Amino acid sequence: MIPESKYEAVIGLEIHVQLQTLSKAFSSDSIEYGALPNTQVSPISLGHPGTLPMHNTAAVHKAIMIGLALNSEITRFNRYARKNYFYADLPKGYQITQFDTPLCVGGNVDIKLSNGEEKSIRLTRIHMEEDTGKSMHDQDMYDTLVDYNRAGTALIEIVSEPDIRTGDEAYAFVSEIRRLVRYLDICDGNMEEGSLRCDANVSIRPIGSKTFGTKVEVKNMNSISNVKRAIDFEIRRQAEILDSAGLVIGETRGFNGLAGTTFSLRKKEGVTDYRYFPEPDLPPTVITDEMLVSVRASMPELPRVMFSRFTANYGLSDYDASVLIDDKHSAQYFEKIVSHTQQYKQAANWVTGPIRGYLNENALGIEEFVLTPTQIADILSLIEEGIINHTSATQQLFPKLLDTPNKMPRELVDELGLTTVKDSSFIEDLIRDVLGNFPDKVQEYKNGKVGLIGLFVGEVMKKSQGKADPKSTNELVRKILDEA
Ligand code: ADP
Ligand code: MG
């Protein structure tokens, strides 16, 4: 039995989003990922005496965007603070962050669970800060090495209220944030490379209890499914402690992805340990009405708005619309197809079916897809006009087109002789062949097993190598069987 069944989990997430800016938060150092270690560090990033940080306005704009997208209140007068602690990856000995004036206050993330249920998770705050360097424990036999390239990169930290109750809800929450930052083009959302990072605060309490239990903070999850796994493990671990009358210790724990377990890292620091004080080297950032107007105007359409538009304007089902908008580039590709054709449902099916299948197999994004939306629209018209059928379109035309992407589908259909055959004498011959091969089945059909029609039609389609038109074949098979 799962011991957690008599407990309820309480979860709050802290998500760090690395902002995709050209330079760092407070210096002009580049932030290119994967550059040689310690090549993107100036004395400012290292906090050498006499250097002064400067604001990166682009980072502030991107941070406002996410706040607006999540219905937060934007703070107009923003102070910066120093969070002091000693660690090798923190070259200045402090991190510039925001303490008493987070850029965004409140807001919410609406999530949809796999069972269709919806829930709104409240946000506490979103603040701006800078990233640390990176300790590399696996580059040298004896020593830990430090790469400071990342030090000073602009980050935002999104802090949720403890409204999340299950690993699945946390999964949906992080997925929604990732989708949003990708739509807004402010971060690539890559958890493996660490441009999106999630810490999970987890506690449990007996069902019905109103007070919170002691929380544990879990770090180092490099994928969204690992966030869920870490939380699920942590809930079980804490439940077992409470079941054996033990006490959960408030601490920071790491996650071991291979074992699927968490392990103790350190005792939790309190706020006083950080000796926060106002950053003396940076003037406050004031957000004006004009800035808000211009940031708002530069924002792309948000996924939820796109979802409503896709269901309302194109008559797509909730399912089709949500599969499409899950990835912004797929949604945009779909919209380009339907600017050439009104076959909305079929266009959606192509994007989420054969196209996505091909891309997944080849580990490509739709941005890298060789076929243009015009070519896909052309395939759809060929099918609509009855020139080819769906089977030969997906199984013959599509693969050929991928091999010769500079051709238009219409040309290829002629070259490959894929045109659907409507000529009834050709099809009738095939039908007679097929019926001749299955005398027993013909008898069974005549005795009332009418479902066998599918078998006959299928065989005829096979013999015609997909060229027979399914609808007229179906009619002809019936006719010939009734006459026989
Ligand atoms: P700390 O001072 O330890 O950093 P905060 O109050 O700042 O704690 O909260 C950090 C995160 O932990 C937030 O996402 C918050 O929702 C969550 N949280 C707070 N208390 C609990 C709890 N008892 N159980 C689970 N999560 C909690
Ligand atoms: Mg905190």
XYZ file of C-alpha atoms and ligand atoms in Angstrom:
512
model
C 0.000 0.000 0.000
C 1.230 3.517 -0.741
C 1.757 5.090 2.668
C 0.990 8.621 1.465
C -2.706 7.859 1.003
C -3.555 9.242 4.448
C -1.467 12.336 3.815
C -1.822 15.297 1.539
C 1.239 16.883 -0.027
C 1.831 20.641 -0.075
C 4.190 21.812 -2.804
C 5.578 25.191 -3.835
C 7.913 25.586 -6.801
C 10.738 28.040 -7.402
C 11.628 28.248 -11.082
C 14.712 29.966 -12.406
C 14.493 31.138 -15.986
C 17.667 32.231 -17.764
C 16.763 35.181 -19.950
C 17.934 34.991 -23.545
C 19.652 38.333 -23.781
C 22.766 39.210 -25.756
C 24.733 40.165 -22.693
C 24.659 39.589 -18.953
C 22.330 41.261 -16.445
C 24.778 43.901 -15.252
C 27.669 43.829 -17.707
C 28.272 43.578 -21.444
C 29.776 40.046 -21.259
C 28.301 37.662 -23.815
C 26.277 34.690 -22.530
C 26.735 32.159 -25.319
C 26.113 28.610 -24.041
C 28.926 26.110 -24.528
C 31.730 28.657 -24.946
C 35.159 27.641 -23.617
C 35.264 27.939 -19.803
C 36.058 31.361 -18.380
C 36.166 33.153 -21.743
C 33.065 35.265 -21.091
C 34.055 36.999 -17.910
C 35.068 40.617 -17.438
C 36.173 42.236 -14.176
C 32.557 43.380 -13.718
C 31.227 39.815 -13.643
C 33.981 38.978 -11.179
C 33.188 42.004 -9.023
C 36.728 43.342 -9.001
C 37.236 46.503 -6.951
C 36.425 49.678 -8.852
C 34.055 48.058 -11.344
C 30.441 49.128 -11.564
C 27.448 47.076 -12.707
C 25.061 48.542 -15.302
C 21.479 47.582 -16.122
C 20.528 45.448 -19.085
C 17.209 46.974 -20.162
C 16.394 44.061 -22.475
C 16.437 41.730 -19.471
C 14.008 43.957 -17.586
C 11.645 43.993 -20.597
C 11.676 40.219 -20.833
C 11.002 39.900 -17.125
C 8.030 42.277 -17.405
C 6.669 40.169 -20.276
C 6.361 37.054 -18.198
C 4.759 39.024 -15.376
C 2.156 40.448 -17.736
C 1.533 37.013 -19.243
C 0.919 35.576 -15.757
C -1.356 38.401 -14.574
C 1.098 39.716 -11.995
C 1.153 43.254 -10.695
C 4.263 45.009 -12.014
C 6.249 46.879 -9.372
C 7.077 50.390 -10.569
C 9.958 51.177 -8.231
C 12.492 48.355 -8.202
C 15.369 48.220 -5.794
C 18.162 45.666 -5.998
C 19.666 43.849 -3.048
C 22.814 41.922 -2.295
C 22.399 38.406 -1.060
C 25.667 37.547 0.650
C 27.106 34.082 0.907
C 30.388 32.363 0.287
C 30.625 29.736 -2.396
C 33.238 29.045 -5.058
C 30.834 29.629 -7.959
C 29.959 33.112 -6.689
C 32.964 35.264 -7.600
C 31.721 38.485 -5.991
C 30.764 36.890 -2.686
C 27.220 38.155 -3.189
C 24.440 37.826 -5.733
C 22.553 40.851 -7.025
C 18.871 40.050 -6.607
C 15.642 41.714 -5.512
C 14.453 41.409 -1.941
C 11.707 43.781 -0.812
C 10.564 45.013 -4.244
C 10.154 42.002 -6.567
C 9.402 43.105 -10.143
C 6.176 41.088 -10.241
C 3.786 40.455 -7.380
C 0.998 37.849 -7.420
C -0.421 36.404 -10.606
C -1.335 32.843 -11.419
C -0.521 29.884 -13.626
C -3.526 27.965 -14.945
C -2.788 24.312 -15.412
C -4.672 21.490 -17.058
C -4.187 17.966 -15.722
C -4.163 14.814 -17.799
C -7.676 13.984 -16.555
C -8.886 17.296 -18.014
C -9.254 19.005 -14.628
C -8.162 22.637 -14.455
C -6.589 24.432 -11.542
C -5.162 27.870 -10.925
C -1.881 28.022 -8.991
C -1.175 31.381 -7.390
C 2.203 33.038 -7.704
C 3.908 34.760 -4.816
C 6.375 36.815 -6.795
C 8.761 36.978 -9.734
C 12.029 38.777 -9.153
C 15.103 39.596 -11.214
C 18.555 38.372 -10.260
C 21.848 37.175 -11.683
C 23.117 33.633 -12.086
C 26.156 32.088 -10.438
C 29.072 30.359 -12.152
C 29.128 26.612 -12.476
C 31.160 24.142 -10.424
C 32.412 21.255 -12.522
C 33.019 18.170 -10.439
C 33.802 15.787 -13.274
C 36.533 17.596 -15.251
C 39.492 16.884 -13.024
C 40.559 13.830 -11.036
C 41.096 15.638 -7.751
C 39.710 19.150 -7.871
C 36.436 20.841 -8.553
C 36.872 23.409 -11.316
C 34.771 26.525 -11.731
C 33.505 28.039 -14.967
C 32.414 31.659 -14.472
C 30.913 32.119 -17.954
C 27.422 31.826 -16.510
C 28.129 34.194 -13.604
C 26.036 37.334 -14.011
C 23.594 35.964 -16.594
C 20.135 37.519 -16.213
C 17.653 35.306 -14.405
C 14.154 35.594 -13.147
C 12.909 33.508 -10.264
C 9.241 32.566 -10.297
C 7.970 31.594 -6.849
C 4.639 29.827 -6.482
C 2.367 29.756 -3.472
C 2.169 26.325 -1.836
C -0.958 25.529 -3.889
C 0.362 22.440 -5.677
C -0.759 19.081 -4.268
C 0.707 16.337 -6.476
C 3.661 15.531 -8.687
C 1.314 15.644 -11.677
C 0.242 19.190 -10.853
C 3.887 20.204 -10.552
C 4.551 18.583 -13.927
C 1.730 20.590 -15.493
C 2.929 23.794 -13.798
C 6.506 23.536 -15.075
C 5.270 22.503 -18.539
C 3.073 25.586 -18.688
C 5.932 27.885 -17.638
C 8.218 26.287 -20.198
C 5.664 26.677 -22.963
C 5.116 30.292 -22.002
C 8.794 31.293 -21.951
C 9.157 29.665 -25.359
C 6.159 31.537 -26.746
C 7.509 34.783 -25.359
C 10.928 33.939 -26.784
C 12.632 34.849 -23.539
C 14.250 31.459 -22.837
C 14.709 28.182 -24.716
C 13.255 26.312 -21.735
C 15.968 23.665 -21.868
C 16.141 21.975 -18.460
C 18.988 19.676 -19.416
C 21.262 22.606 -20.218
C 19.942 24.416 -17.170
C 18.367 27.417 -18.850
C 15.205 26.474 -16.944
C 15.671 25.119 -13.414
C 13.140 24.055 -10.851
C 13.429 23.628 -7.084
C 10.548 21.829 -5.424
C 9.505 22.583 -1.840
C 7.633 19.593 -0.512
C 5.877 18.878 2.778
C 3.054 16.567 3.771
C 0.280 16.738 6.343
C -2.521 14.419 7.454
C -5.532 14.838 5.179
C -7.874 17.385 6.747
C -5.103 19.221 8.610
C -4.920 22.979 8.013
C -1.344 23.591 9.134
C 1.679 22.956 6.955
C 4.293 20.346 7.739
C 8.064 20.888 7.669
C 9.212 21.371 4.087
C 12.163 19.966 2.232
C 13.619 21.719 -0.821
C 14.687 19.387 -3.652
C 17.124 20.543 -6.340
C 18.991 19.232 -9.406
C 16.148 17.894 -11.525
C 17.162 18.123 -15.173
C 13.799 17.411 -16.781
C 10.138 17.991 -16.071
C 9.498 14.294 -15.514
C 12.304 14.273 -12.964
C 10.575 17.109 -11.098
C 7.552 14.830 -10.804
C 9.655 11.796 -9.878
C 11.543 13.718 -7.206
C 8.296 14.999 -5.677
C 6.638 11.582 -5.751
C 9.672 10.058 -4.061
C 9.845 12.815 -1.478
C 6.156 12.415 -0.585
C 6.665 8.693 -0.016
C 9.832 9.244 1.995
C 8.175 11.790 4.275
C 5.086 9.616 4.681
C 7.237 6.727 5.821
C 8.959 8.971 8.368
C 5.644 10.168 9.789
C 4.270 6.639 9.780
C 7.145 5.506 11.934
C 6.559 8.460 14.295
C 9.681 10.275 13.097
C 10.187 13.979 12.288
C 10.867 15.374 8.829
C 14.005 17.521 8.905
C 13.830 20.887 7.094
C 16.732 20.640 4.677
C 17.891 20.998 1.073
C 18.055 17.702 -0.798
C 19.438 16.693 -4.175
C 17.840 14.339 -6.677
C 19.537 11.252 -8.069
C 17.949 10.673 -11.460
C 19.311 7.150 -11.889
C 17.997 5.866 -8.588
C 14.940 8.148 -8.566
C 15.742 9.115 -4.967
C 16.582 12.276 -3.035
C 19.532 12.718 -0.668
C 20.465 15.271 1.954
C 22.661 18.168 0.770
C 22.600 20.667 3.601
C 20.596 22.134 6.432
C 18.246 24.898 5.258
C 19.652 28.433 5.505
C 17.427 31.080 7.035
C 16.901 34.509 5.486
C 19.103 36.094 8.173
C 22.055 33.986 7.052
C 22.187 35.975 3.814
C 22.503 39.441 5.371
C 20.511 41.056 2.552
C 21.163 44.758 2.102
C 20.397 47.291 -0.669
C 22.782 47.132 -3.629
C 24.711 50.411 -3.410
C 26.150 50.355 -6.950
C 22.887 50.236 -8.911
C 20.212 52.911 -9.100
C 16.633 51.600 -8.783
C 14.830 50.606 -11.984
C 11.673 52.604 -12.492
C 9.031 51.083 -14.741
C 7.084 53.805 -16.514
C 3.656 53.616 -18.154
C 5.370 53.989 -21.520
C 7.572 50.980 -20.865
C 4.568 48.848 -19.939
C 2.741 49.909 -23.092
C 5.711 49.126 -25.308
C 6.432 45.763 -23.664
C 2.776 44.794 -23.986
C 2.802 45.773 -27.658
C 5.876 43.656 -28.329
C 4.337 40.492 -26.840
C 3.297 37.689 -29.179
C -0.061 35.959 -28.925
C -0.185 33.782 -25.801
C -0.977 30.055 -25.987
C -4.343 30.353 -24.233
C -5.486 33.055 -26.663
C -4.272 30.976 -29.581
C -6.158 27.982 -28.193
C -9.462 29.872 -28.173
C -8.822 31.174 -31.657
C -7.986 27.713 -33.019
C -11.144 26.157 -31.587
C -13.404 29.079 -32.547
C -12.044 30.032 -35.990
C -10.990 26.659 -37.317
C -13.492 24.466 -35.486
C -10.688 22.291 -34.082
C -11.460 20.029 -31.139
C -9.975 20.993 -27.764
C -7.657 18.043 -28.137
C -6.373 18.959 -31.612
C -5.967 22.607 -30.631
C -4.013 21.799 -27.495
C -1.724 19.336 -29.266
C -0.997 21.964 -31.924
C -0.317 24.902 -29.628
C 1.845 22.815 -27.350
C 4.667 23.927 -29.600
C 4.591 27.479 -30.922
C 6.348 26.635 -34.175
C 3.913 23.819 -34.972
C 1.027 26.179 -34.343
C 2.562 28.745 -36.678
C 3.190 26.104 -39.334
C -0.434 25.009 -39.112
C -1.598 28.587 -39.561
C 0.490 28.910 -42.685
C -1.073 25.770 -44.175
C -4.579 27.004 -43.517
C -3.820 30.335 -45.146
C -3.887 28.285 -48.401
C -6.748 25.907 -47.678
C -9.870 25.646 -45.575
C -9.301 22.015 -44.689
C -8.553 22.897 -41.083
C -9.069 19.529 -39.479
C -6.983 17.758 -42.135
C -4.226 20.353 -41.818
C -4.141 19.774 -38.051
C -4.017 16.009 -38.602
C -1.069 16.356 -40.961
C 0.909 18.515 -38.565
C 0.282 16.295 -35.538
C 0.403 13.039 -37.547
C 2.779 12.370 -40.446
C 4.793 15.573 -40.049
C 5.361 15.249 -36.302
C 6.074 11.532 -36.757
C 8.763 12.266 -39.314
C 10.285 15.060 -37.213
C 10.346 12.949 -34.052
C 11.987 10.073 -35.857
C 14.703 12.386 -37.105
C 14.976 14.438 -33.910
C 14.157 17.652 -35.760
C 12.107 20.671 -34.793
C 9.424 21.861 -37.191
C 11.570 24.984 -37.791
C 13.970 22.621 -39.560
C 11.308 20.849 -41.619
C 12.193 20.776 -45.328
C 8.648 20.958 -46.679
C 6.823 24.255 -46.859
C 3.258 24.813 -45.665
C 2.352 25.463 -49.317
C 3.454 21.963 -50.259
C 1.352 20.438 -47.475
C -1.630 22.555 -48.554
C -1.091 21.227 -52.084
C -1.272 17.631 -50.807
C -4.530 18.469 -49.045
C -6.060 19.835 -52.268
C -4.921 16.764 -54.207
C -6.782 14.597 -51.709
C -9.820 16.864 -51.689
C -10.015 16.842 -55.471
C -9.892 13.047 -55.385
C -6.664 12.983 -57.394
C -4.943 10.865 -54.785
C -6.271 9.167 -51.675
C -5.085 9.622 -48.112
C -3.187 6.333 -48.022
C -1.018 7.013 -51.043
C -0.571 10.604 -49.872
C 0.896 9.563 -46.519
C 2.646 6.377 -47.608
C 3.981 7.217 -51.057
C 3.764 10.891 -51.911
C 4.961 12.227 -48.529
C 8.156 10.115 -48.353
C 8.967 10.879 -52.002
C 8.449 14.544 -51.395
C 10.844 14.413 -48.432
C 13.459 13.001 -50.814
C 12.841 15.668 -53.449
C 11.641 18.639 -51.443
C 12.097 21.087 -54.319
C 9.162 19.574 -56.245
C 5.507 20.421 -55.846
C 3.323 17.467 -54.809
C 1.177 17.843 -57.940
C 4.204 17.286 -60.203
C 5.286 14.234 -58.235
C 1.841 12.650 -58.370
C 2.082 12.691 -62.164
C 5.664 11.472 -62.221
C 4.985 8.632 -59.825
C 1.624 7.746 -61.350
C -0.079 8.028 -57.983
C -3.347 9.299 -59.375
C -6.290 7.526 -57.833
C -8.003 5.258 -60.307
C -11.691 5.924 -60.641
C -11.951 3.964 -63.860
C -14.532 1.366 -62.889
C -13.568 -1.370 -65.363
C -10.037 -1.496 -63.897
C -11.405 -1.658 -60.374
C -14.119 -4.151 -61.309
C -11.477 -6.543 -62.607
C -9.598 -6.300 -59.348
C -12.803 -6.898 -57.391
C -13.616 -10.029 -59.345
C -10.093 -11.313 -58.704
C -10.431 -10.694 -54.983
C -13.884 -12.261 -54.730
C -12.582 -15.248 -56.687
C -9.840 -15.681 -54.078
C -12.299 -15.729 -51.176
C -15.260 -17.924 -52.161
C -15.948 -18.901 -48.504
C -16.018 -15.308 -47.395
C -18.353 -14.378 -50.233
C -20.720 -17.077 -49.028
C -20.506 -15.832 -45.456
C -21.265 -12.317 -46.698
C -24.296 -13.571 -48.499
C -25.383 -15.355 -45.322
C -25.516 -12.007 -43.608
C -21.976 -11.278 -42.376
C -21.952 -7.874 -44.072
C -18.940 -6.640 -42.097
C -16.769 -8.645 -44.503
C -17.128 -5.810 -46.994
C -14.154 -4.181 -45.270
C -11.974 -7.193 -46.031
C -12.879 -7.127 -49.741
C -12.323 -3.399 -50.076
C -9.023 -3.673 -48.223
C -7.800 -6.418 -50.551
C -8.786 -4.424 -53.634
C -6.969 -1.353 -52.296
C -3.884 -3.477 -51.697
C -3.964 -4.933 -55.200
C -4.356 -1.458 -56.683
C -1.336 -0.344 -54.619
C -3.448 2.277 -52.985
C -4.562 3.812 -56.234
C -8.191 2.733 -56.141
C -10.535 5.348 -54.775
C -11.870 3.855 -51.507
C -15.351 5.323 -51.840
C -16.098 4.118 -55.337
C -14.402 0.787 -54.589
C -16.729 0.312 -51.645
C -19.793 1.015 -53.802
C -18.593 -1.262 -56.577
C -17.830 -4.173 -54.239
C -21.375 -3.946 -52.836
C -22.858 -3.792 -56.292
C -20.930 -6.768 -57.613
C -21.647 -8.846 -54.506
C -25.370 -8.084 -54.762
C -25.385 -9.084 -58.429
C -23.357 -12.253 -57.925
P 12.129 29.863 2.402
O 12.119 31.006 3.354
O 12.511 28.566 3.018
O 12.831 30.140 1.107
P 9.598 30.597 1.337
O 8.515 30.967 2.285
O 10.348 31.693 0.664
O 10.598 29.623 2.063
O 8.973 29.657 0.246
C 9.737 29.072 -0.738
C 8.822 28.141 -1.511
O 8.342 27.101 -0.660
C 7.572 28.799 -2.068
O 7.334 28.259 -3.363
C 6.472 28.386 -1.114
O 5.229 28.287 -1.761
C 6.935 27.029 -0.673
N 6.507 26.641 0.656
C 6.451 27.393 1.755
N 6.058 26.664 2.830
C 5.866 25.398 2.371
C 5.475 24.165 2.984
N 5.215 24.073 4.283
N 5.394 23.076 2.197
C 5.697 23.134 0.893
N 6.060 24.253 0.280
C 6.147 25.380 1.003
Mg 12.581 31.981 -0.171
